mmCIF file of C-alpha atoms and ligand atoms in Angstrom:
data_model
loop_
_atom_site.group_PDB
_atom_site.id
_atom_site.type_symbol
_atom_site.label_atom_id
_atom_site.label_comp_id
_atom_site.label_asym_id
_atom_site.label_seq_id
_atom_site.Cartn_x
_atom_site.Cartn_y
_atom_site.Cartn_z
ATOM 1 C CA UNK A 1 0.000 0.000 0.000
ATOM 2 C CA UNK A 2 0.972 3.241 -0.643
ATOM 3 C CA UNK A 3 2.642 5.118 2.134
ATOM 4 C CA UNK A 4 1.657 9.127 3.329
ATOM 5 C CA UNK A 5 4.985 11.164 3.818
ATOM 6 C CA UNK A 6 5.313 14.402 5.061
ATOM 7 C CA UNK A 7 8.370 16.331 4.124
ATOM 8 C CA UNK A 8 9.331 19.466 5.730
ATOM 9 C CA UNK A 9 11.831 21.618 4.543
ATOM 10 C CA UNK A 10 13.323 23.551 7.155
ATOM 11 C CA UNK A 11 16.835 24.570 5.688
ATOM 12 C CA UNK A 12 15.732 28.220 5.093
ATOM 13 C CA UNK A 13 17.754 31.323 6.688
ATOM 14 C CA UNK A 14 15.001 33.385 7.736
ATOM 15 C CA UNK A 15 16.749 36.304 6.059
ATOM 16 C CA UNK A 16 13.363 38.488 5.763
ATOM 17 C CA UNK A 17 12.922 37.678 9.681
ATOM 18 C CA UNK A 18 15.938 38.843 10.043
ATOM 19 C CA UNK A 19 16.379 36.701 13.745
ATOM 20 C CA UNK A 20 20.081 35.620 15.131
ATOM 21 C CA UNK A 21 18.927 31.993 14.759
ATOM 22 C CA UNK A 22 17.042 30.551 11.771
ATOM 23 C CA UNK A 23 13.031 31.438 12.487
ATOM 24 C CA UNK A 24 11.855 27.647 12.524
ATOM 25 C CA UNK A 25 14.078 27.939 15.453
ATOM 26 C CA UNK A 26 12.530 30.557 17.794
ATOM 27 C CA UNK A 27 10.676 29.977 20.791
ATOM 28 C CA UNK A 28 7.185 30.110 20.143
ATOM 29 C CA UNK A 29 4.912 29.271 23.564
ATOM 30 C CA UNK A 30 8.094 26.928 25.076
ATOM 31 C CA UNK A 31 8.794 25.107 22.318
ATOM 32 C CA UNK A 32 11.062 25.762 18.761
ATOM 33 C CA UNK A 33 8.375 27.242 16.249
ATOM 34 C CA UNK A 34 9.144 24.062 13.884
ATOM 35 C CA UNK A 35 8.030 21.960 16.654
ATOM 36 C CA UNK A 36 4.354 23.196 16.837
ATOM 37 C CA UNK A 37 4.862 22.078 12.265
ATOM 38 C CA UNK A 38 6.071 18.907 13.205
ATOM 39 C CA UNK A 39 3.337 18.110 16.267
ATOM 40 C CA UNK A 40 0.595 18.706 14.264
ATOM 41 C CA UNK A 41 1.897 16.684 10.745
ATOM 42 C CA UNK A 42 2.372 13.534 13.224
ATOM 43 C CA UNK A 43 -0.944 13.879 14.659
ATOM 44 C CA UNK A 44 -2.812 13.286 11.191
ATOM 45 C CA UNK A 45 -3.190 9.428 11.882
ATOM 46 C CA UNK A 46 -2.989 8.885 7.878
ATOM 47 C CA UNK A 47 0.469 10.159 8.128
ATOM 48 C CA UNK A 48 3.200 7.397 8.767
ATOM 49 C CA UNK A 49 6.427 9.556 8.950
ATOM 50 C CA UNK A 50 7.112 13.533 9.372
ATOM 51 C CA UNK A 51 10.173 13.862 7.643
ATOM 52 C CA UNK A 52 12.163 16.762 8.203
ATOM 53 C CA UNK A 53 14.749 18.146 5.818
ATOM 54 C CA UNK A 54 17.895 20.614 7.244
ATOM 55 C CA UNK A 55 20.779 22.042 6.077
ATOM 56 C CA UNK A 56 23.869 20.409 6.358
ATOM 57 C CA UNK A 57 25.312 23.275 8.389
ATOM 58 C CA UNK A 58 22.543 23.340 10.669
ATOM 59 C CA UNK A 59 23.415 24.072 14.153
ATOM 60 C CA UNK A 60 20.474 24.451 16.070
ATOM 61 C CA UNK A 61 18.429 20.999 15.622
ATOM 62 C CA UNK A 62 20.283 18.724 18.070
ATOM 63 C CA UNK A 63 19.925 21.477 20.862
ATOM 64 C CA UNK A 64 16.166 20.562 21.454
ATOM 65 C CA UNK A 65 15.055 17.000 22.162
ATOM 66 C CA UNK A 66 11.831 16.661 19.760
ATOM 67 C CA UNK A 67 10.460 13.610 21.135
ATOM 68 C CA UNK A 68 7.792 13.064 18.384
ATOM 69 C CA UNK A 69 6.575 10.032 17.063
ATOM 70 C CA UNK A 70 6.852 9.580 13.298
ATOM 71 C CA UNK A 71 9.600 11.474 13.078
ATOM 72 C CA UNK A 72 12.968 11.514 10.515
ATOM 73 C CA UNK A 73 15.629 13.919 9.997
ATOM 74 C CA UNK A 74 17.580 14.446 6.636
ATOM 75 C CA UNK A 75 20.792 17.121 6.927
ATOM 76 C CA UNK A 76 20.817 17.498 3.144
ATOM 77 C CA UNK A 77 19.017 21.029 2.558
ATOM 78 C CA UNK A 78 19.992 22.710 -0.249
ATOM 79 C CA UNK A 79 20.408 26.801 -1.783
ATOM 80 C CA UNK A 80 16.720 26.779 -2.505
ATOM 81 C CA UNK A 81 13.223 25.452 -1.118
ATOM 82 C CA UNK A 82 13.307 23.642 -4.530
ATOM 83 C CA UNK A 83 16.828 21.769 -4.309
ATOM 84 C CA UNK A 84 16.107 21.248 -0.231
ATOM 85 C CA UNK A 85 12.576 19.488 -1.468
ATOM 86 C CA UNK A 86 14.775 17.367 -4.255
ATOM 87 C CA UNK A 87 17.386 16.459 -1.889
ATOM 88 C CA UNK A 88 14.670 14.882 0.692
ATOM 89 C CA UNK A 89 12.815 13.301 -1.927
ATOM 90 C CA UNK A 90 15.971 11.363 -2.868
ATOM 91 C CA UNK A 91 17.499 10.706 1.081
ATOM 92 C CA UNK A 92 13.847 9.018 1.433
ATOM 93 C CA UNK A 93 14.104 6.755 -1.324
ATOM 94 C CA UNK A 94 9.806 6.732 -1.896
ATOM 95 C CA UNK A 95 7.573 4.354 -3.924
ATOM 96 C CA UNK A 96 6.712 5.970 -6.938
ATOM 97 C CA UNK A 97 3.167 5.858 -5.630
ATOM 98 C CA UNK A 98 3.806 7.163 -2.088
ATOM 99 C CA UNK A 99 1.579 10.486 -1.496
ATOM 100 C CA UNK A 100 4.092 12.999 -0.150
ATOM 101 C CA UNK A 101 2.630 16.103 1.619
ATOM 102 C CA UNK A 102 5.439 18.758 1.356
ATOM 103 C CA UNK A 103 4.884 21.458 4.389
ATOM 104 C CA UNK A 104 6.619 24.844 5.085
ATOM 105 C CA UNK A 105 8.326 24.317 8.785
ATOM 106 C CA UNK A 106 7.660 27.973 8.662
ATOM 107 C CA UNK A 107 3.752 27.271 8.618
ATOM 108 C CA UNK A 108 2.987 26.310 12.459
ATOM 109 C CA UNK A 109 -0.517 27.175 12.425
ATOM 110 C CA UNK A 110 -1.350 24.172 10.146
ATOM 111 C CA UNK A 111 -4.613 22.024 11.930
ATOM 112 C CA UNK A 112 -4.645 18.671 11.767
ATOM 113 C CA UNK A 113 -8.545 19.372 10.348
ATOM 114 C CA UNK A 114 -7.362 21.105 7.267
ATOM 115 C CA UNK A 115 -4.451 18.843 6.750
ATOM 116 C CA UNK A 116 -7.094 15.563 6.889
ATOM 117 C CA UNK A 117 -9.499 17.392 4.733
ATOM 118 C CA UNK A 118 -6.171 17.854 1.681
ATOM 119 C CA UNK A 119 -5.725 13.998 2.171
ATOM 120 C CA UNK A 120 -9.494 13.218 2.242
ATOM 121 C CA UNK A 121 -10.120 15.481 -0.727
ATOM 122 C CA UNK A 122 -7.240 13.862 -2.898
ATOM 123 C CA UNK A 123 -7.056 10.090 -1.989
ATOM 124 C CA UNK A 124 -8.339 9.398 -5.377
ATOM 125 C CA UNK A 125 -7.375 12.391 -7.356
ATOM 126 C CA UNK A 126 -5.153 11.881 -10.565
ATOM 127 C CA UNK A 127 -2.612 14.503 -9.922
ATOM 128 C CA UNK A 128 -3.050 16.111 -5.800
ATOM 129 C CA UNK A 129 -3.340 19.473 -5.241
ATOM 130 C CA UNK A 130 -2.546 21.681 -2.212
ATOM 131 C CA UNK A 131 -4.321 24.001 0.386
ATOM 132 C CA UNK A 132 -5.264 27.342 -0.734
ATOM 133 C CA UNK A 133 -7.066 30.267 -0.090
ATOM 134 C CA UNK A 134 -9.693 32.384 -2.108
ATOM 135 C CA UNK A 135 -8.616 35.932 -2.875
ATOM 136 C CA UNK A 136 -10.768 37.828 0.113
ATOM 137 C CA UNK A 137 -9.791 41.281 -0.511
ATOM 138 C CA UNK A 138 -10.018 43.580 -3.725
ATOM 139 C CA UNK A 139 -6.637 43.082 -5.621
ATOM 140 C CA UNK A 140 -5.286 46.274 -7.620
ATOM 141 C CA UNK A 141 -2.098 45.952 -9.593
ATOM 142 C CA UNK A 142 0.716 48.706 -9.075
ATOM 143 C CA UNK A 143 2.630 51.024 -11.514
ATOM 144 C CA UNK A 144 6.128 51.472 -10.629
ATOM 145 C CA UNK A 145 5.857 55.017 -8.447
ATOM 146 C CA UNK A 146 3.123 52.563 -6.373
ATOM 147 C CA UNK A 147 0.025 54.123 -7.676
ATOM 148 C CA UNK A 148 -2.984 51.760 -8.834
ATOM 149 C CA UNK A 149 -2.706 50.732 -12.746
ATOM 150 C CA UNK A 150 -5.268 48.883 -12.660
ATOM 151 C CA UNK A 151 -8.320 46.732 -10.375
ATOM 152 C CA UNK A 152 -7.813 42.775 -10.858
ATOM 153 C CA UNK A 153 -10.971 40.389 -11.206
ATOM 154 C CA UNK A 154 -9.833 38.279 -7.967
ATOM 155 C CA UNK A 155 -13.162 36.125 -9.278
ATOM 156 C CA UNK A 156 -10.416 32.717 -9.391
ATOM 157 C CA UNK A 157 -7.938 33.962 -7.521
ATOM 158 C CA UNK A 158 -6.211 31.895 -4.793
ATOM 159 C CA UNK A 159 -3.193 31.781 -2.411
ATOM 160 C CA UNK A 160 -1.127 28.956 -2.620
ATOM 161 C CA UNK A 161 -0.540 27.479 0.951
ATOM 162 C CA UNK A 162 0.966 23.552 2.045
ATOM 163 C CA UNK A 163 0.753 21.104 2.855
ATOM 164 C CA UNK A 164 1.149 20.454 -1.297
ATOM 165 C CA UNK A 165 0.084 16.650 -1.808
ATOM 166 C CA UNK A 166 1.785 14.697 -4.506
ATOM 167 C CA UNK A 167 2.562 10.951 -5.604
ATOM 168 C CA UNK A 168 6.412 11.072 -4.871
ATOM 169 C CA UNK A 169 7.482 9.787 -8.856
ATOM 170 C CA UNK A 170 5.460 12.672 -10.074
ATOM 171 C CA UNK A 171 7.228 15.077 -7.558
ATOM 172 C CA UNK A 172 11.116 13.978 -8.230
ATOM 173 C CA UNK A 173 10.369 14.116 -12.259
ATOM 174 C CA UNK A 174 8.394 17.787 -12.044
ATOM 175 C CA UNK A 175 11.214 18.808 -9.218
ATOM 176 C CA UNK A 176 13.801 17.546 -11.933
ATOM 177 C CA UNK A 177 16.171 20.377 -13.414
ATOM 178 C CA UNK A 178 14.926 22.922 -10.376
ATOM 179 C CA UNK A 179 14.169 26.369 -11.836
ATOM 180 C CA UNK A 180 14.299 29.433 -9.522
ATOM 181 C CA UNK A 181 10.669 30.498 -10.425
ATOM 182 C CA UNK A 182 9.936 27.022 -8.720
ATOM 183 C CA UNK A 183 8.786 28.691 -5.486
ATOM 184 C CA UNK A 184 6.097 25.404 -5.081
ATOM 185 C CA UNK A 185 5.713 22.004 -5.664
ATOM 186 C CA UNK A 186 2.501 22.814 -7.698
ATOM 187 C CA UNK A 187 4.110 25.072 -10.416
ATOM 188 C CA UNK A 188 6.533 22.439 -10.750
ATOM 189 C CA UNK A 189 3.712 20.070 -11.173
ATOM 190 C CA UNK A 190 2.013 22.780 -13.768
ATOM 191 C CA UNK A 191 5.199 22.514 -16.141
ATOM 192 C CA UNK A 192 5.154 19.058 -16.755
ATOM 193 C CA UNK A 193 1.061 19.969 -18.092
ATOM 194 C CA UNK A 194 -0.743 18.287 -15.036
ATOM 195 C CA UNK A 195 -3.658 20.654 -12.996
ATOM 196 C CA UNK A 196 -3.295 20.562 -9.213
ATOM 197 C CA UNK A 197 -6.446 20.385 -7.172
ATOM 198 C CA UNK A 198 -6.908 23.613 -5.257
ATOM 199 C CA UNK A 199 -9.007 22.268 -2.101
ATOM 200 C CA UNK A 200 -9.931 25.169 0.545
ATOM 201 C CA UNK A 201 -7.710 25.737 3.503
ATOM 202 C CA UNK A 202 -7.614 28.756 6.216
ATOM 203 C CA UNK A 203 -6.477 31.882 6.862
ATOM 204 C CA UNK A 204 -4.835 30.048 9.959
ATOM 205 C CA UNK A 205 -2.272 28.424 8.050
ATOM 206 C CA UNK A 206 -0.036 31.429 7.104
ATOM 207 C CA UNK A 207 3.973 31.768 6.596
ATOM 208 C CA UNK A 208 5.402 33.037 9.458
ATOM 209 C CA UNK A 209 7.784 35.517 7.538
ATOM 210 C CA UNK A 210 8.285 39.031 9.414
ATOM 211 C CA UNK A 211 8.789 39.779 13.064
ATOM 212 C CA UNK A 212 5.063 41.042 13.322
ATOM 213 C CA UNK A 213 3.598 37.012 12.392
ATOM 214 C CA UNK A 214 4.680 36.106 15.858
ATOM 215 C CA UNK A 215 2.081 37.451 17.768
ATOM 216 C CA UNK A 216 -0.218 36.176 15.774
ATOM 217 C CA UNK A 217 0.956 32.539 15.567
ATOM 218 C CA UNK A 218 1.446 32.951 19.324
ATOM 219 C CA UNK A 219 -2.507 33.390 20.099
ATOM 220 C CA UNK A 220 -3.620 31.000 17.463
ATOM 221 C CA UNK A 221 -1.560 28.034 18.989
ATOM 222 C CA UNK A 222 -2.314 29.474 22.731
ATOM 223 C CA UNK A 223 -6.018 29.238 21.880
ATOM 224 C CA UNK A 224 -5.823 25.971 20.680
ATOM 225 C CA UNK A 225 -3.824 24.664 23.788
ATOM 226 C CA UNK A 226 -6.726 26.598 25.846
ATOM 227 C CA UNK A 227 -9.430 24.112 24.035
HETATM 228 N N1 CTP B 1 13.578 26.384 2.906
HETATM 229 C C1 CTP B 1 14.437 25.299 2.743
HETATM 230 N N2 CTP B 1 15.609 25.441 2.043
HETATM 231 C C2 CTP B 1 15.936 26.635 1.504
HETATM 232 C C3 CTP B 1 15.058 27.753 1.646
HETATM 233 C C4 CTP B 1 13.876 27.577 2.355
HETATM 234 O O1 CTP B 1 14.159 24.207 3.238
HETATM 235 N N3 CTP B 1 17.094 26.742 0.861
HETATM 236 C C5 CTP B 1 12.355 26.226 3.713
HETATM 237 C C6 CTP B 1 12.273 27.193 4.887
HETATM 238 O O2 CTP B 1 13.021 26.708 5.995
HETATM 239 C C7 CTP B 1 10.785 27.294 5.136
HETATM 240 C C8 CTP B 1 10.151 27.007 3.768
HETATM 241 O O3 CTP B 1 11.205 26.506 2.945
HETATM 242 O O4 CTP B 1 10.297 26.329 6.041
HETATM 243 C C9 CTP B 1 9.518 28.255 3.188
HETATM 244 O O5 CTP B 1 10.518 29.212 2.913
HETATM 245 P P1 CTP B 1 10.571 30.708 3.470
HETATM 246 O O6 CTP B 1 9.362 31.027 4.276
HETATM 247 O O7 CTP B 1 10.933 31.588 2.326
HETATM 248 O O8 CTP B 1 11.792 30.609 4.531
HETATM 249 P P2 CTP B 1 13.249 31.198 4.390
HETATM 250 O O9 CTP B 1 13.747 30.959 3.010
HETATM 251 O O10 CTP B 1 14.031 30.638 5.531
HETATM 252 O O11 CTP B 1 12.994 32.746 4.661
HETATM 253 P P3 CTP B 1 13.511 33.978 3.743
HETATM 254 O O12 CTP B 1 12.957 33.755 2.357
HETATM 255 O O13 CTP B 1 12.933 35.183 4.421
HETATM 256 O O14 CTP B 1 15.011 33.938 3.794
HETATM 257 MG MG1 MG B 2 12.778 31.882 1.286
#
C-alpha cells in the first residue's frame, strides 16, 4: 500500500525575519516554532512519517530534544526550497506511488482538520493538489511610483498554501532540473502539463515571515492549547 509522507523543509535562513537563529528555530509558547509544524503533521493518523529536511550546516536541531513520534531527519538542505525538497525526496528513497505532503516548517498554524481534509479530498485524485485560499480582498495591480494601474478580477484567484500533496514519482520528475521560479511544488507540477487540485484551507495556516507574524501565531496556537 501506498505510504503518506510528510516532508518538511526547514533549511531556510530566515533572512526576511531577520532573527540571530534561523526562524523555525525561535521559541514560540516553550517550544522551537518548527516543533508546533512537526506536532501537528504527526498527529494526522494517515500520516506514517514527518520527515524533516535541514541544512547540512545546521546548528540548532540537536539542541532541542523533539520527542515526536513519526519522526525523521535528513541534513541534506539545499540553496533553494526547490533543491532542499529534491534532496529529501531522494534521502527518502519513496515508492513511486507514495503520497508525499510537502509542508513549510515555517507554517505552524497548520490544523490537523485542514491537513485531513487535503488527504481526504485527494485520496483518489489523478494529480493532488494543495491548500489554498480564495482571494478575500479587492486586488489592484501597481505602476512602478506605487500608484494603482489597474483593479484585478480576484473572481479565481487563490493563495497557494501547504501542505502540497503529490505521488512522490510525479514530484522527483516535475522537481527535476529545479528552476528558480519554482517557489512550489505545484508550479513544478504545472510545467510538466498536469492541474493541481486547489481544495480550501484557512487563513490560519499562514507563513510566518516578518517579526510582526509572531504574535499572531502565538494566540492561534495558545487558543488551541486553551481548548
Ligand atoms: N527552505 C528550505 N531550504 C531553503 C530555503 C527555504 O528548506 N534553501 C524552507 C524554509 O526553511 C521554510 C520554507 O522553505 O520552512 C519556506 O521558505 P521561506 O518562508 O521563504 O523561509 P526562508 O527561506 O528561511 O525565509 P527567507 O525567504 O525570508 O530567507
Ligand atoms: Mg525563502
Amino acid at each position: 500500500m501506498a505510504r503518506m509522507i510528510a516532508l518538511v523543509p526547514a533549511a531556510g535562513t530566515g533572512s526576511r525575519f531577520g532573527a540571530p537563529s534561523p526562524k523555525q528555530y525561535l521559541q514560540l509558547n516553550g517550544k522551537p516554532l518548527m516543533w508546533h509544524t512537526l506536532a501537528t503533521l504527526a498527529a494526522v493518523p494517515a500520516i506514517d512519517e514527518v520527515a524533516v529536511v535541514i541544512s547540512p550546516q545546521d546548528e540548532w536541531f540537536d539542541d532541542f530534544a523533539w520527542a515526536l513520534p513519526k519522526l525523521s531527519v535528513h541534513r541534506v538542505g539545499g540553496a533553494s526550497r526547490a533543491d532542499s525538497v529534491a534532496a529529501g525526496l531522494a534521502a527518502l528513497a519513496c515508492a513511486d506511488d507514495d503520497w508525499v505532503l510537502v509542508h513549510d516548517a515555517a507554517r505552524c498554524c497548520l490544523s490537523v482538520a485542514a491537513a485531513e481534509r487535503l488527504i481526504a479530498t485527494l485520496a483518489d485524485h489523478p494529480v493532488g493538489g494543495l491548500l489554498a485560499l480564495p482571494v478575500p480582498d479587492t486586488v489592484k495591480r501597481a505602476d512602478g511610483d506605487g500608484r494603482v494601474s489597474a483593479t484585478v478580477p480576484r473572481n479565481g484567484l487563490w493563495l497557494a498554501q501547504t501542505p502540497q500533496m503529490f505521488r512522490a514519482g510525479t514530484l522527483v520528475r516535475a522537481l527535476d532540473g529545479g528552476g528558480a521560479d519554482i517557489t512550489d511544488e505545484a508550479s513544478a507540477i504545472e510545467r510538466l502539463g498536469l492541474k493541481p487540485q486547489l481544495v480550501e484551507g484557512d487563513a490560519q495556516n499562514f507563513k510566518v515571515t516578518y517579526p510582526r507574524d509572531l504574535a499572531l501565531a502565538r494566540a492561534i496556537l495558545a487558543a488551541r492549547d486553551a481548548q
